[in-house]
CSV table of C-alpha atoms in Angstrom, one decimal:
chain,number,residue,atom,x,y,z
P,1,UNK,CA,1.2,-26.0,7.2
P,2,UNK,CA,-2.4,-25.6,8.7
P,3,UNK,CA,-4.8,-28.3,9.5
P,4,UNK,CA,-7.1,-28.8,6.7
P,5,UNK,CA,-10.3,-27.8,9.0
P,6,UNK,CA,-8.8,-24.2,9.6
P,7,UNK,CA,-7.8,-24.3,5.8
P,8,UNK,CA,-11.8,-24.8,4.8
P,9,UNK,CA,-12.6,-22.7,7.4
P,10,UNK,CA,-10.9,-19.5,5.4
P,11,UNK,CA,-11.9,-20.7,1.9
P,12,UNK,CA,-15.4,-20.4,3.2
P,13,UNK,CA,-15.2,-16.8,4.5
P,14,UNK,CA,-16.6,-14.1,2.8
P,15,UNK,CA,-15.4,-10.8,2.8
P,16,UNK,CA,-16.1,-7.6,1.1
P,17,UNK,CA,-13.0,-5.2,0.5
P,18,UNK,CA,-13.2,-1.3,-0.6
P,19,UNK,CA,-10.3,0.5,-1.6
P,20,UNK,CA,-10.5,4.4,-1.8
P,21,UNK,CA,-7.3,5.9,-3.2
P,22,UNK,CA,-7.0,9.7,-2.9
P,23,UNK,CA,-3.5,10.4,-4.6
P,24,UNK,CA,-0.8,8.6,-2.0
P,25,UNK,CA,-3.2,8.3,0.3
P,26,UNK,CA,-5.2,4.7,0.8
P,27,UNK,CA,-8.0,3.6,3.0
P,28,UNK,CA,-9.1,0.0,2.7
P,29,UNK,CA,-12.1,-1.5,4.5
P,30,UNK,CA,-12.4,-5.1,4.8
P,31,UNK,CA,-16.0,-6.7,5.9
P,32,UNK,CA,-16.1,-10.0,7.1
P,33,UNK,CA,-19.2,-10.6,8.8
P,34,UNK,CA,-19.8,-8.6,11.3
P,35,UNK,CA,-16.0,-7.7,11.9
P,36,UNK,CA,-14.9,-4.8,10.2
P,37,UNK,CA,-11.2,-3.7,9.7
P,38,UNK,CA,-10.4,-0.2,8.5
P,39,UNK,CA,-7.0,0.7,7.2
P,40,UNK,CA,-5.2,4.4,6.0
P,41,UNK,CA,-1.8,4.8,4.9
P,42,UNK,CA,0.2,6.9,2.9
P,43,UNK,CA,2.3,5.1,0.2
P,44,UNK,CA,6.1,5.4,1.4
P,45,UNK,CA,5.2,6.5,4.7
P,46,UNK,CA,5.1,4.5,7.8
P,47,UNK,CA,1.5,3.2,9.3
P,48,UNK,CA,0.0,1.4,11.6
P,49,UNK,CA,-2.4,-1.2,10.2
P,50,UNK,CA,-4.6,-3.9,11.9
P,51,UNK,CA,-4.5,-7.5,10.6
P,52,UNK,CA,-7.4,-9.9,10.5
P,53,UNK,CA,-6.5,-11.4,13.9
P,54,UNK,CA,-6.8,-8.1,15.4
P,55,UNK,CA,-3.1,-7.5,15.9
P,56,UNK,CA,-1.6,-4.2,14.9
P,57,UNK,CA,1.5,-3.4,12.9
P,58,UNK,CA,3.6,-0.7,11.6
P,59,UNK,CA,4.7,-1.3,7.6
P,60,UNK,CA,5.8,0.7,5.1
P,61,UNK,CA,3.8,0.6,1.9
P,62,UNK,CA,5.3,0.7,-1.5
P,63,UNK,CA,3.5,1.0,-4.9
P,64,UNK,CA,4.7,-1.0,-7.8
P,65,UNK,CA,3.6,0.3,-10.9
P,66,UNK,CA,0.2,1.3,-11.3
P,67,UNK,CA,-1.6,-2.0,-9.3
P,68,UNK,CA,0.5,-3.0,-6.9
P,69,UNK,CA,0.8,-2.4,-3.2
P,70,UNK,CA,3.4,-4.2,-0.9
P,71,UNK,CA,4.1,-4.2,2.5
P,72,UNK,CA,7.0,-6.1,4.3
P,73,UNK,CA,7.4,-6.4,8.3
P,74,UNK,CA,8.3,-8.7,11.0
P,75,UNK,CA,8.9,-11.8,8.3
P,76,UNK,CA,5.3,-10.9,6.8
P,77,UNK,CA,5.2,-10.0,3.2
P,78,UNK,CA,1.6,-8.7,1.8
P,79,UNK,CA,1.0,-8.3,-1.7
P,80,UNK,CA,-2.2,-6.8,-2.8
P,81,UNK,CA,-2.1,-6.5,-6.7
P,82,UNK,CA,-5.8,-5.1,-8.8
P,83,UNK,CA,-5.8,-6.0,-12.3
P,84,UNK,CA,-9.1,-5.3,-14.5
P,85,UNK,CA,-12.0,-6.4,-12.2
P,86,UNK,CA,-9.7,-8.7,-10.2
P,87,UNK,CA,-7.7,-8.5,-6.4
P,88,UNK,CA,-5.0,-10.5,-5.8
P,89,UNK,CA,-4.0,-10.8,-2.4
P,90,UNK,CA,-1.1,-12.6,-1.3
P,91,UNK,CA,0.4,-12.5,2.1
P,92,UNK,CA,3.7,-14.9,3.5
P,93,UNK,CA,4.2,-15.4,7.1
P,94,UNK,CA,7.1,-18.1,8.2
P,95,UNK,CA,7.0,-20.0,4.8
P,96,UNK,CA,3.1,-20.2,4.8
P,97,UNK,CA,1.4,-18.3,1.7
P,98,UNK,CA,-2.0,-17.5,1.7
P,99,UNK,CA,-3.8,-16.1,-1.6
P,100,UNK,CA,-7.1,-14.5,-1.8
P,101,UNK,CA,-8.4,-13.9,-5.1
P,102,UNK,CA,-11.7,-11.4,-5.3
P,103,UNK,CA,-13.8,-9.9,-8.2
P,104,UNK,CA,-15.7,-6.7,-8.5
P,105,UNK,CA,-19.2,-6.2,-7.7
């Protein structure tokens, strides 16, 4: 659904994601170039998060099992899954799905 140049630009972006868990509280920091987004939330409680485009949105993040964070709001669904040294992030919005796979460094 996106032009090829935008798809390639997204593939070329390099980012570092840090996930810190303290019980039900999480802090996720994503650094892409000079842009840093830091979101904090507690499982099951409404929180405001910032998206990559700078937009802010209220969501409730749920945990499925011991390794999957799921958030849904305004037609958007975000799933972050940790398996060993791999994080798989999938976001679906308006019929378009983006998937990013990251490795632990």
